[in-house]
Amino acid sequence: MTEPAGTPPRKKLLIRTWGCQMNVYDSARMADVLAPLGYAPTEDAAEADMVVLNTCHIREKASEKVFSDLGRLRDTKQRRAAAGKDTVIAVAGCVAQAEGAEITARAPWVDMVLGPQTYHRLPEMVARLSRAAGQVIETDFPAEAKFDHLPEASAPQGPIAFLTVQEGCDKFCSFCVVPYTRGAEFSRPAAAVIAEARRLAGQGAREIALLGQNVNAYHGEGPDGRVWGLRRLLRALAEIPGVARLRYSTSHPRDMDDDLIAAHGEIPALLPFMHLPVQTGSDRMLRAMNRGHDAALFRRIVDRLRAVRPDMALSSDFIIGHPGESLRDFEDTMALVRDTGFALAYSFKYSARPGTPAAGLPGQVPEAEKDARLQALQALLREQQQAFNADCVGRDCDVLITGPGRYPGQLAGRSPWLQPVHLFGNEFLPGDIVRVRLSAALTNSLSATLAHQEPAPA
Ligand code: 5AD
Ligand code: SF4
């Protein structure tokens, strides 16, 4: 049978199940979570790209049967390897749980051993394994890419330009499709980034926003042959004539190290604005999300950023209603928001993405509950955004003019905290950076007067 064009090559999955109904159920779940990675069932070990032995400890001699099955599978794996085909062998279930170390010692051709609590991480384990073997994972993830996008970097870009410096992600958050759809983390060589930034500056860009799914994990090859982190790259970009403002998005708390934080105190072009998704304020949920940090780390980063750059504005992403989220977890999120004070934030109801580990977790939160929590969070975030904007009134700052405003004689621009700003002044052009005094906060923007002018009487 021929595959329709554009369909990823199917892989075959053989699951052998021993024991109780629970194991039968678990095998079905494993097949479900692997289907989006392109695995279709087979009964034939010789054609299986992946074999899972789902074992049972209770039955007498069960583990000896598993070992003799594994012996036959070694031969199958060798025959397939001779024909240029890989075979992933996994042992799951209670035997795996009890005898994991023995399995890897006695049968080193086994690629993964997983206890019953780790099935939801199967997609991650398979993806990591195929990356380690230098393969690209072909996914059947739904084409809709709601949570898998970076802002469009379309040309020509004008005074604010976007420049992708990093792609992909190795973090495997429980809810997220990016590690599967975008593949492994990759950083562009610094020389290529610098060349593109020069080109953008030559075309009139004054502000450059560096993009990447994990931009602060940037570790590109430097022109000096060394690996450059983001701080080094930012320093080089700040020296390009015409580049007056720099920022980067999206960052992960785990990669926000002291070195990069220091950059915010020493590079004047770096804008005092940081988008740093935390997702939740609950340590329990951060663990369930596989985020690799706790709420305390996020709080420490915010404190240190504000220590080196006191006017730093914070932005974040939140997910409400991840599987297992209790009211108490939600309250931890509210507390973190209250303590931090965000200038801007994006909050989402958790939505199960087929093939991601969280989609198979128990404790899915009812829709009505998610709605109620999201509304409460968004009300608080809106309040904070308004408070932040109100607090800006009276400040003097540099605004980057981006184009004409809505009314004749009016100009539109961006503050250093990325707020849209409106001002009157005919003498300026897009790309100019103008010293202003912020004079009033509207719902989604601020108005400003030239710093040397008095505001018009009301
Ligand atoms: N459900 C809800 N929000 C999600 N995000 C990513 N995946 C999901 C999901 N399955 C959100 C995260 C991320 C932002 C880009 O989208 O908050 O930071
Ligand atoms: Fe997705 Fe970001 Fe987590 Fe990577 S770090 S898995 S892109 S949410």
Tab-separated table of C-alpha atoms and ligand atoms in Angstrom:
chain	number	residue	atom	x	y	z
A	1	MET	CA	0.000	0.000	0.000
A	2	THR	CA	1.406	3.426	-0.814
A	3	GLU	CA	1.246	6.237	1.711
A	4	PRO	CA	-0.424	9.477	0.697
A	5	ALA	CA	2.156	12.170	-0.094
A	6	GLY	CA	3.282	14.124	2.969
A	7	THR	CA	2.436	11.404	5.488
A	8	PRO	CA	5.364	10.612	7.762
A	9	PRO	CA	6.736	7.104	7.235
A	10	ARG	CA	4.824	4.788	9.558
A	11	LYS	CA	6.709	2.893	12.191
A	12	LYS	CA	5.542	-0.357	13.673
A	13	LEU	CA	4.978	-0.996	17.336
A	14	LEU	CA	4.709	-4.409	18.971
A	15	ILE	CA	3.471	-4.534	22.563
A	16	ARG	CA	3.482	-7.886	24.365
A	17	THR	CA	1.405	-7.910	27.505
A	18	TRP	CA	1.615	-10.237	30.463
A	19	GLY	CA	-0.661	-10.372	33.464
A	20	CYS	CA	-3.621	-8.533	34.765
A	21	GLN	CA	-6.299	-6.256	33.276
A	22	MET	CA	-4.317	-3.286	34.559
A	23	ASN	CA	-1.435	-4.242	32.285
A	24	VAL	CA	-3.777	-4.698	29.326
A	25	TYR	CA	-5.113	-1.210	29.982
A	26	ASP	CA	-1.594	0.237	30.317
A	27	SER	CA	-0.543	-1.348	27.020
A	28	ALA	CA	-3.444	0.371	25.290
A	29	ARG	CA	-2.378	3.680	26.843
A	30	MET	CA	1.192	3.208	25.676
A	31	ALA	CA	-0.049	2.537	22.147
A	32	ASP	CA	-2.148	5.715	22.385
A	33	VAL	CA	0.696	7.980	23.472
A	34	LEU	CA	3.007	6.586	20.789
A	35	ALA	CA	0.524	6.870	17.922
A	36	PRO	CA	1.204	10.593	17.376
A	37	LEU	CA	4.905	9.774	16.978
A	38	GLY	CA	3.951	7.647	13.978
A	39	TYR	CA	3.787	4.181	15.568
A	40	ALA	CA	1.131	1.778	14.245
A	41	PRO	CA	0.541	-1.639	15.821
A	42	THR	CA	2.005	-4.894	14.522
A	43	GLU	CA	2.116	-8.457	15.797
A	44	ASP	CA	5.344	-9.305	14.003
A	45	ALA	CA	8.607	-8.705	15.890
A	46	ALA	CA	10.620	-8.814	12.659
A	47	GLU	CA	8.909	-5.695	11.319
A	48	ALA	CA	8.626	-3.846	14.645
A	49	ASP	CA	10.601	-0.613	14.990
A	50	MET	CA	9.757	-0.655	18.657
A	51	VAL	CA	8.952	-3.559	20.953
A	52	VAL	CA	7.503	-3.048	24.418
A	53	LEU	CA	7.333	-5.957	26.823
A	54	ASN	CA	4.720	-5.027	29.371
A	55	THR	CA	5.488	-7.404	32.176
A	56	CYS	CA	3.922	-8.746	35.321
A	57	HIS	CA	5.727	-9.547	38.535
A	58	ILE	CA	3.029	-11.530	40.254
A	59	ARG	CA	2.863	-14.536	37.997
A	60	GLU	CA	5.409	-17.179	38.816
A	61	LYS	CA	8.412	-17.288	36.512
A	62	ALA	CA	7.202	-14.200	34.746
A	63	SER	CA	10.567	-12.535	34.874
A	64	GLU	CA	12.375	-15.587	33.465
A	65	LYS	CA	9.952	-15.547	30.558
A	66	VAL	CA	10.759	-11.912	29.995
A	67	PHE	CA	14.477	-12.649	29.886
A	68	SER	CA	14.058	-15.469	27.378
A	69	ASP	CA	11.874	-13.244	25.225
A	70	LEU	CA	14.566	-10.575	25.450
A	71	GLY	CA	17.125	-13.121	24.242
A	72	ARG	CA	15.090	-13.743	21.092
A	73	LEU	CA	14.600	-10.021	20.619
A	74	ARG	CA	18.352	-9.472	20.693
A	75	ASP	CA	18.632	-11.736	17.652
A	76	THR	CA	15.792	-9.922	15.920
A	77	LYS	CA	17.409	-6.574	16.690
A	78	GLN	CA	20.720	-7.772	15.230
A	79	ARG	CA	19.072	-9.105	12.060
A	80	ARG	CA	17.213	-5.827	11.582
A	81	ALA	CA	20.391	-3.814	12.255
A	82	ALA	CA	22.162	-5.799	9.516
A	83	ALA	CA	19.381	-4.655	7.194
A	84	GLY	CA	19.897	-1.037	8.306
A	85	LYS	CA	16.840	-0.845	10.563
A	86	ASP	CA	16.794	0.294	14.165
A	87	THR	CA	14.772	-1.447	16.836
A	88	VAL	CA	13.897	0.139	20.153
A	89	ILE	CA	13.336	-2.385	22.918
A	90	ALA	CA	11.523	-1.298	26.048
A	91	VAL	CA	10.565	-3.218	29.159
A	92	ALA	CA	7.608	-1.851	31.076
A	93	GLY	CA	5.432	-2.969	33.951
A	94	CYS	CA	5.993	-4.397	37.380
A	95	VAL	CA	9.048	-6.493	36.509
A	96	ALA	CA	10.671	-3.381	35.110
A	97	GLN	CA	9.887	-1.545	38.302
A	98	ALA	CA	11.289	-4.283	40.544
A	99	GLU	CA	14.235	-5.442	38.483
A	100	GLY	CA	15.247	-2.437	36.398
A	101	ALA	CA	18.942	-2.650	37.261
A	102	GLU	CA	19.057	-6.372	36.624
A	103	ILE	CA	17.412	-5.966	33.236
A	104	THR	CA	19.937	-3.425	32.004
A	105	ALA	CA	22.798	-5.560	33.354
A	106	ARG	CA	21.602	-8.850	31.877
A	107	ALA	CA	20.146	-7.479	28.658
A	108	PRO	CA	22.139	-4.370	27.673
A	109	TRP	CA	20.393	-4.301	24.284
A	110	VAL	CA	17.290	-3.065	26.084
A	111	ASP	CA	16.953	0.668	25.307
A	112	MET	CA	14.566	1.705	28.042
A	113	VAL	CA	13.089	0.359	31.237
A	114	LEU	CA	9.987	2.064	32.545
A	115	GLY	CA	7.892	1.584	35.623
A	116	PRO	CA	4.118	2.048	35.611
A	117	GLN	CA	4.437	5.646	36.819
A	118	THR	CA	6.433	6.782	33.795
A	119	TYR	CA	4.294	5.774	30.792
A	120	HIS	CA	3.256	9.331	30.171
A	121	ARG	CA	6.911	10.124	29.517
A	122	LEU	CA	7.226	7.541	26.744
A	123	PRO	CA	7.001	10.124	23.934
A	124	GLU	CA	9.821	12.089	25.559
A	125	MET	CA	11.954	8.969	25.994
A	126	VAL	CA	11.407	7.869	22.401
A	127	ALA	CA	12.131	11.371	21.103
A	128	ARG	CA	15.338	11.615	23.142
A	129	LEU	CA	16.477	8.213	21.963
A	130	SER	CA	15.943	8.978	18.293
A	131	ARG	CA	17.672	12.354	18.684
A	132	ALA	CA	20.654	10.637	20.314
A	133	ALA	CA	20.812	8.343	17.275
A	134	GLY	CA	20.804	11.408	15.040
A	135	GLN	CA	17.319	10.741	13.696
A	136	VAL	CA	14.557	13.212	13.090
A	137	ILE	CA	11.287	12.295	14.725
A	138	GLU	CA	8.392	12.257	12.347
A	139	THR	CA	5.248	13.218	14.190
A	140	ASP	CA	1.581	12.961	13.562
A	141	PHE	CA	0.918	15.917	15.815
A	142	PRO	CA	-2.124	17.871	14.741
A	143	ALA	CA	-1.166	20.485	12.192
A	144	GLU	CA	-2.778	23.264	14.220
A	145	ALA	CA	0.175	24.885	15.918
A	146	LYS	CA	-1.478	27.070	18.510
A	147	PHE	CA	1.308	26.699	21.062
A	148	ASP	CA	4.125	26.090	18.639
A	149	HIS	CA	4.830	29.410	17.075
A	150	LEU	CA	7.187	32.298	17.180
A	151	PRO	CA	6.070	35.712	16.014
A	152	GLU	CA	6.291	35.993	12.241
A	153	ALA	CA	9.548	37.466	11.049
A	154	SER	CA	8.339	38.821	7.728
A	155	ALA	CA	10.324	41.262	5.612
A	156	PRO	CA	10.631	44.219	5.383
A	157	GLN	CA	10.531	44.811	9.046
A	158	GLY	CA	10.868	48.527	9.800
A	159	PRO	CA	12.235	50.039	13.008
A	160	ILE	CA	11.522	46.883	15.067
A	161	ALA	CA	12.929	43.700	13.550
A	162	PHE	CA	12.783	40.071	14.628
A	163	LEU	CA	15.767	37.794	14.262
A	164	THR	CA	15.661	34.060	14.983
A	165	VAL	CA	18.821	32.925	16.756
A	166	GLN	CA	17.742	29.595	18.197
A	167	GLU	CA	15.161	26.953	17.437
A	168	GLY	CA	13.802	23.820	19.011
A	169	CYS	CA	13.671	22.654	22.579
A	170	ASP	CA	15.159	19.896	24.718
A	171	LYS	CA	13.044	20.552	27.801
A	172	PHE	CA	9.968	18.386	27.230
A	173	CYS	CA	7.457	20.197	29.409
A	174	SER	CA	4.542	17.840	29.982
A	175	PHE	CA	2.010	19.944	28.066
A	176	CYS	CA	4.035	21.130	25.124
A	177	VAL	CA	4.343	20.006	21.491
A	178	VAL	CA	7.449	22.017	20.626
A	179	PRO	CA	10.108	19.372	21.424
A	180	TYR	CA	8.310	17.000	19.064
A	181	THR	CA	7.346	19.398	16.309
A	182	ARG	CA	10.429	21.633	16.317
A	183	GLY	CA	13.005	19.054	17.276
A	184	ALA	CA	16.222	19.445	19.227
A	185	GLU	CA	17.619	22.740	20.400
A	186	PHE	CA	19.808	24.406	17.810
A	187	SER	CA	21.668	27.735	17.926
A	188	ARG	CA	22.663	29.643	14.812
A	189	PRO	CA	26.345	30.536	14.574
A	190	ALA	CA	27.000	34.001	16.035
A	191	ALA	CA	28.581	35.258	12.804
A	192	ALA	CA	25.383	34.515	10.872
A	193	VAL	CA	23.301	36.297	13.504
A	194	ILE	CA	25.588	39.335	13.503
A	195	ALA	CA	25.545	39.504	9.699
A	196	GLU	CA	21.769	39.409	9.663
A	197	ALA	CA	21.558	42.060	12.387
A	198	ARG	CA	23.841	44.339	10.334
A	199	ARG	CA	21.607	43.824	7.325
A	200	LEU	CA	18.489	44.625	9.372
A	201	ALA	CA	20.132	47.734	10.831
A	202	GLY	CA	21.074	48.772	7.295
A	203	GLN	CA	17.398	48.508	6.371
A	204	GLY	CA	16.394	50.806	9.205
A	205	ALA	CA	15.926	48.500	12.201
A	206	ARG	CA	16.722	50.270	15.459
A	207	GLU	CA	15.333	47.628	17.784
A	208	ILE	CA	16.156	43.956	17.288
A	209	ALA	CA	14.218	41.243	19.063
A	210	LEU	CA	16.081	37.959	19.169
A	211	LEU	CA	13.780	34.984	18.910
A	212	GLY	CA	13.961	31.368	19.918
A	213	GLN	CA	11.785	28.845	21.697
A	214	ASN	CA	14.545	28.696	24.326
A	215	VAL	CA	16.430	31.811	23.401
A	216	ASN	CA	18.373	32.129	26.638
A	217	ALA	CA	19.758	28.620	26.138
A	218	TYR	CA	21.569	30.111	23.118
A	219	HIS	CA	25.008	28.547	22.682
A	220	GLY	CA	26.117	29.303	19.161
A	221	GLU	CA	29.501	28.884	17.584
A	222	GLY	CA	31.399	32.159	17.928
A	223	PRO	CA	33.637	33.699	15.258
A	224	ASP	CA	36.541	33.008	17.652
A	225	GLY	CA	35.829	29.273	17.551
A	226	ARG	CA	34.383	29.283	21.070
A	227	VAL	CA	30.827	28.683	22.123
A	228	TRP	CA	29.036	31.969	22.696
A	229	GLY	CA	26.238	32.310	25.204
A	230	LEU	CA	23.531	34.928	24.866
A	231	ARG	CA	25.405	37.553	26.891
A	232	ARG	CA	28.368	37.448	24.516
A	233	LEU	CA	26.058	37.601	21.495
A	234	LEU	CA	24.121	40.556	22.913
A	235	ARG	CA	27.357	42.451	23.571
A	236	ALA	CA	28.414	41.987	19.951
A	237	LEU	CA	25.002	43.019	18.619
A	238	ALA	CA	24.963	46.141	20.791
A	239	GLU	CA	28.090	47.357	18.967
A	240	ILE	CA	26.435	47.350	15.542
A	241	PRO	CA	25.904	50.936	14.349
A	242	GLY	CA	22.189	51.759	14.295
A	243	VAL	CA	21.182	49.069	16.786
A	244	ALA	CA	19.848	51.063	19.717
A	245	ARG	CA	17.564	48.575	21.433
A	246	LEU	CA	17.827	44.835	22.017
A	247	ARG	CA	15.549	42.283	23.591
A	248	TYR	CA	15.027	38.543	23.436
A	249	SER	CA	12.198	36.066	23.809
A	250	THR	CA	11.273	33.416	24.970
A	251	SER	CA	13.395	32.564	27.967
A	252	HIS	CA	13.265	29.645	30.360
A	253	PRO	CA	13.980	30.189	34.068
A	254	ARG	CA	16.391	27.250	34.069
A	255	ASP	CA	18.711	29.004	31.624
A	256	MET	CA	18.584	32.435	33.228
A	257	ASP	CA	22.029	32.232	34.778
A	258	ASP	CA	24.064	34.915	36.621
A	259	ASP	CA	26.076	35.617	33.494
A	260	LEU	CA	23.016	36.541	31.466
A	261	ILE	CA	21.446	38.463	34.351
A	262	ALA	CA	24.665	40.506	34.604
A	263	ALA	CA	24.244	41.464	30.937
A	264	HIS	CA	21.151	43.451	31.912
A	265	GLY	CA	23.251	45.683	34.147
A	266	GLU	CA	26.022	46.267	31.628
A	267	ILE	CA	24.450	46.560	28.144
A	268	PRO	CA	22.466	49.818	27.962
A	269	ALA	CA	20.781	48.749	24.708
A	270	LEU	CA	19.087	45.834	26.460
A	271	LEU	CA	15.540	46.942	27.120
A	272	PRO	CA	14.220	46.721	30.689
A	273	PHE	CA	11.664	44.107	29.684
A	274	MET	CA	11.821	40.365	30.189
A	275	HIS	CA	9.372	37.724	29.018
A	276	LEU	CA	9.993	34.798	31.351
A	277	PRO	CA	7.240	32.163	31.383
A	278	VAL	CA	6.747	30.505	34.758
A	279	GLN	CA	3.450	28.674	33.891
A	280	THR	CA	2.447	28.124	37.533
A	281	GLY	CA	3.418	29.219	41.032
A	282	SER	CA	2.933	25.765	42.525
A	283	ASP	CA	6.034	23.617	43.066
A	284	ARG	CA	3.879	20.514	42.780
A	285	MET	CA	2.594	21.606	39.365
A	286	LEU	CA	6.067	22.723	38.252
A	287	ARG	CA	7.198	19.159	38.944
A	288	ALA	CA	4.203	17.661	37.138
A	289	MET	CA	4.970	19.957	34.200
A	290	ASN	CA	8.588	18.713	34.126
A	291	ARG	CA	9.771	22.320	34.225
A	292	GLY	CA	12.983	21.569	36.102
A	293	HIS	CA	12.793	24.481	38.552
A	294	ASP	CA	10.742	25.615	41.511
A	295	ALA	CA	8.893	28.841	42.269
A	296	ALA	CA	11.732	30.013	44.520
A	297	LEU	CA	14.152	30.003	41.575
A	298	PHE	CA	11.783	32.183	39.563
A	299	ARG	CA	11.466	34.623	42.475
A	300	ARG	CA	15.260	34.759	42.885
A	301	ILE	CA	15.746	35.489	39.174
A	302	VAL	CA	13.226	38.321	39.328
A	303	ASP	CA	14.974	39.798	42.387
A	304	ARG	CA	18.386	39.614	40.744
A	305	LEU	CA	17.140	41.118	37.486
A	306	ARG	CA	15.631	44.005	39.406
A	307	ALA	CA	18.844	44.410	41.381
A	308	VAL	CA	20.902	44.992	38.219
A	309	ARG	CA	18.119	46.829	36.366
A	310	PRO	CA	15.678	48.440	38.808
A	311	ASP	CA	13.196	49.453	36.094
A	312	MET	CA	12.915	45.882	34.727
A	313	ALA	CA	9.349	45.027	33.662
A	314	LEU	CA	8.343	41.385	33.862
A	315	SER	CA	6.101	39.426	31.538
A	316	SER	CA	5.143	35.765	31.743
A	317	ASP	CA	2.977	32.892	30.514
A	318	PHE	CA	0.615	30.926	32.738
A	319	ILE	CA	-1.226	27.658	32.272
A	320	ILE	CA	-4.330	27.170	34.373
A	321	GLY	CA	-5.722	23.708	35.052
A	322	HIS	CA	-2.826	21.425	34.180
A	323	PRO	CA	-3.848	17.859	35.158
A	324	GLY	CA	-3.763	17.496	38.919
A	325	GLU	CA	-3.998	21.245	39.669
A	326	SER	CA	-5.838	21.759	42.960
A	327	LEU	CA	-7.278	24.981	44.311
A	328	ARG	CA	-4.255	25.206	46.550
A	329	ASP	CA	-1.899	24.957	43.571
A	330	PHE	CA	-3.894	27.695	41.892
A	331	GLU	CA	-3.591	29.850	45.022
A	332	ASP	CA	0.191	29.406	44.837
A	333	THR	CA	0.040	30.835	41.317
A	334	MET	CA	-2.039	33.802	42.496
A	335	ALA	CA	0.446	34.406	45.326
A	336	LEU	CA	3.413	34.355	42.952
A	337	VAL	CA	1.655	36.835	40.667
A	338	ARG	CA	0.810	39.120	43.588
A	339	ASP	CA	4.381	39.033	44.891
A	340	THR	CA	6.027	39.562	41.498
A	341	GLY	CA	3.877	42.246	39.874
A	342	PHE	CA	3.757	41.704	36.112
A	343	ALA	CA	3.675	44.433	33.491
A	344	LEU	CA	2.154	42.007	30.993
A	345	ALA	CA	1.191	38.343	30.932
A	346	TYR	CA	-0.420	35.716	28.781
A	347	SER	CA	-2.560	33.105	30.468
A	348	PHE	CA	-4.065	30.005	28.951
A	349	LYS	CA	-6.439	27.291	30.000
A	350	TYR	CA	-4.599	24.001	29.848
A	351	SER	CA	-5.606	22.197	26.687
A	352	ALA	CA	-4.584	18.582	26.127
A	353	ARG	CA	-2.317	18.213	23.115
A	354	PRO	CA	-2.498	14.654	21.789
A	355	GLY	CA	0.815	12.875	22.135
A	356	THR	CA	2.146	15.076	24.932
A	357	PRO	CA	2.695	13.416	28.313
A	358	ALA	CA	0.140	15.542	30.182
A	359	ALA	CA	-2.660	14.507	27.829
A	360	GLY	CA	-2.576	11.037	29.383
A	361	LEU	CA	-2.328	12.137	33.020
A	362	PRO	CA	-5.116	11.510	35.497
A	363	GLY	CA	-6.768	14.451	37.267
A	364	GLN	CA	-7.870	16.470	34.233
A	365	VAL	CA	-9.505	19.615	35.632
A	366	PRO	CA	-13.162	20.223	34.671
A	367	GLU	CA	-13.665	22.966	32.092
A	368	ALA	CA	-15.880	25.100	34.359
A	369	GLU	CA	-13.249	25.044	37.068
A	370	LYS	CA	-10.539	26.055	34.611
A	371	ASP	CA	-12.739	28.935	33.438
A	372	ALA	CA	-13.289	30.206	36.961
A	373	ARG	CA	-9.592	30.056	37.850
A	374	LEU	CA	-8.541	31.669	34.580
A	375	GLN	CA	-10.960	34.551	35.113
A	376	ALA	CA	-9.612	35.198	38.590
A	377	LEU	CA	-6.027	35.117	37.354
A	378	GLN	CA	-6.732	37.341	34.377
A	379	ALA	CA	-8.500	39.907	36.557
A	380	LEU	CA	-5.414	40.110	38.756
A	381	LEU	CA	-3.055	40.310	35.766
A	382	ARG	CA	-5.162	43.069	34.182
A	383	GLU	CA	-5.032	45.014	37.415
A	384	GLN	CA	-1.246	44.653	37.514
A	385	GLN	CA	-0.872	45.750	33.907
A	386	GLN	CA	-2.964	48.846	34.587
A	387	ALA	CA	-1.016	49.571	37.761
A	388	PHE	CA	2.235	49.247	35.841
A	389	ASN	CA	1.045	51.606	33.101
A	390	ALA	CA	-0.233	54.108	35.663
A	391	ASP	CA	3.095	53.955	37.454
A	392	CYS	CA	4.864	54.905	34.218
A	393	VAL	CA	3.012	58.213	34.017
A	394	GLY	CA	5.416	61.023	34.807
A	395	ARG	CA	8.495	59.036	33.777
A	396	ASP	CA	10.871	60.374	31.135
A	397	CYS	CA	11.974	57.764	28.638
A	398	ASP	CA	13.109	57.148	25.076
A	399	VAL	CA	10.382	56.167	22.643
A	400	LEU	CA	11.150	54.470	19.337
A	401	ILE	CA	8.923	55.965	16.654
A	402	THR	CA	7.369	53.177	14.601
A	403	GLY	CA	4.929	55.040	12.324
A	404	PRO	CA	2.063	57.497	12.131
A	405	GLY	CA	-0.577	57.531	14.863
A	406	ARG	CA	-4.315	57.330	14.392
A	407	TYR	CA	-4.890	61.105	14.157
A	408	PRO	CA	-3.320	63.717	11.886
A	409	GLY	CA	-0.033	64.898	13.303
A	410	GLN	CA	0.126	62.017	15.736
A	411	LEU	CA	2.967	59.502	15.923
A	412	ALA	CA	3.023	55.952	17.284
A	413	GLY	CA	5.970	54.410	19.041
A	414	ARG	CA	7.164	51.989	21.689
A	415	SER	CA	8.383	52.680	25.188
A	416	PRO	CA	11.379	50.778	26.600
A	417	TRP	CA	8.790	48.572	28.349
A	418	LEU	CA	7.174	47.776	24.965
A	419	GLN	CA	4.014	49.767	25.622
A	420	PRO	CA	2.492	51.472	22.582
A	421	VAL	CA	2.937	55.236	22.972
A	422	HIS	CA	1.175	58.091	21.144
A	423	LEU	CA	2.543	61.576	20.842
A	424	PHE	CA	2.175	64.693	18.746
A	425	GLY	CA	5.190	65.951	16.850
A	426	ASN	CA	5.555	66.379	13.116
A	427	GLU	CA	9.284	66.571	13.032
A	428	PHE	CA	9.990	62.881	13.636
A	429	LEU	CA	10.253	59.871	11.363
A	430	PRO	CA	9.900	56.147	11.940
A	431	GLY	CA	13.163	54.906	13.427
A	432	ASP	CA	13.794	58.080	15.416
A	433	ILE	CA	14.296	57.712	19.127
A	434	VAL	CA	12.682	60.552	20.983
A	435	ARG	CA	12.966	61.632	24.602
A	436	VAL	CA	9.458	61.994	26.015
A	437	ARG	CA	7.565	62.329	29.233
A	438	LEU	CA	4.796	59.757	29.610
A	439	SER	CA	1.723	61.783	30.431
A	440	ALA	CA	-1.328	59.511	30.624
A	441	ALA	CA	-2.178	55.824	30.742
A	442	LEU	CA	-5.004	54.578	28.534
A	443	THR	CA	-6.226	50.973	28.497
A	444	ASN	CA	-3.617	49.538	26.160
A	445	SER	CA	-1.291	52.424	25.508
A	446	LEU	CA	0.266	55.571	26.932
A	447	SER	CA	0.318	59.098	25.678
A	448	ALA	CA	3.427	61.202	25.852
A	449	THR	CA	4.674	64.711	25.346
A	450	LEU	CA	8.091	65.709	24.135
A	451	ALA	CA	10.235	65.989	27.228
A	452	HIS	CA	10.857	69.723	26.689
A	453	GLN	CA	7.135	70.528	26.117
A	454	GLU	CA	4.511	71.199	28.709
A	455	PRO	CA	1.430	68.957	28.341
A	456	ALA	CA	-1.451	70.681	26.570
A	457	PRO	CA	-4.027	72.060	29.031
A	458	ALA	CA	-6.884	69.560	29.543
B	1	5AD	N1	-2.209	24.206	26.977
B	1	5AD	C1	-2.246	25.501	27.367
B	1	5AD	N2	-1.224	26.357	27.185
B	1	5AD	C2	-0.127	25.897	26.555
B	1	5AD	N3	1.030	26.510	26.219
B	1	5AD	C3	1.809	25.621	25.584
B	1	5AD	N4	1.176	24.423	25.498
B	1	5AD	C4	-0.030	24.566	26.103
B	1	5AD	C5	-1.132	23.702	26.343
B	1	5AD	N5	-1.107	22.414	25.968
B	1	5AD	C6	1.326	27.903	26.534
B	1	5AD	C7	2.498	28.005	27.521
B	1	5AD	C8	3.610	28.531	26.660
B	1	5AD	C9	2.841	29.357	25.647
B	1	5AD	C10	3.576	29.682	24.397
B	1	5AD	O1	1.717	28.585	25.355
B	1	5AD	O2	2.154	28.927	28.531
B	1	5AD	O3	4.554	29.276	27.400
B	2	SF4	FE1	7.604	23.878	25.302
B	2	SF4	FE2	8.932	25.992	26.253
B	2	SF4	FE3	8.709	23.744	27.723
B	2	SF4	FE4	10.245	23.774	25.527
B	2	SF4	S1	10.579	24.977	27.431
B	2	SF4	S2	8.819	22.164	26.138
B	2	SF4	S3	9.092	25.141	24.190
B	2	SF4	S4	7.039	25.136	27.091
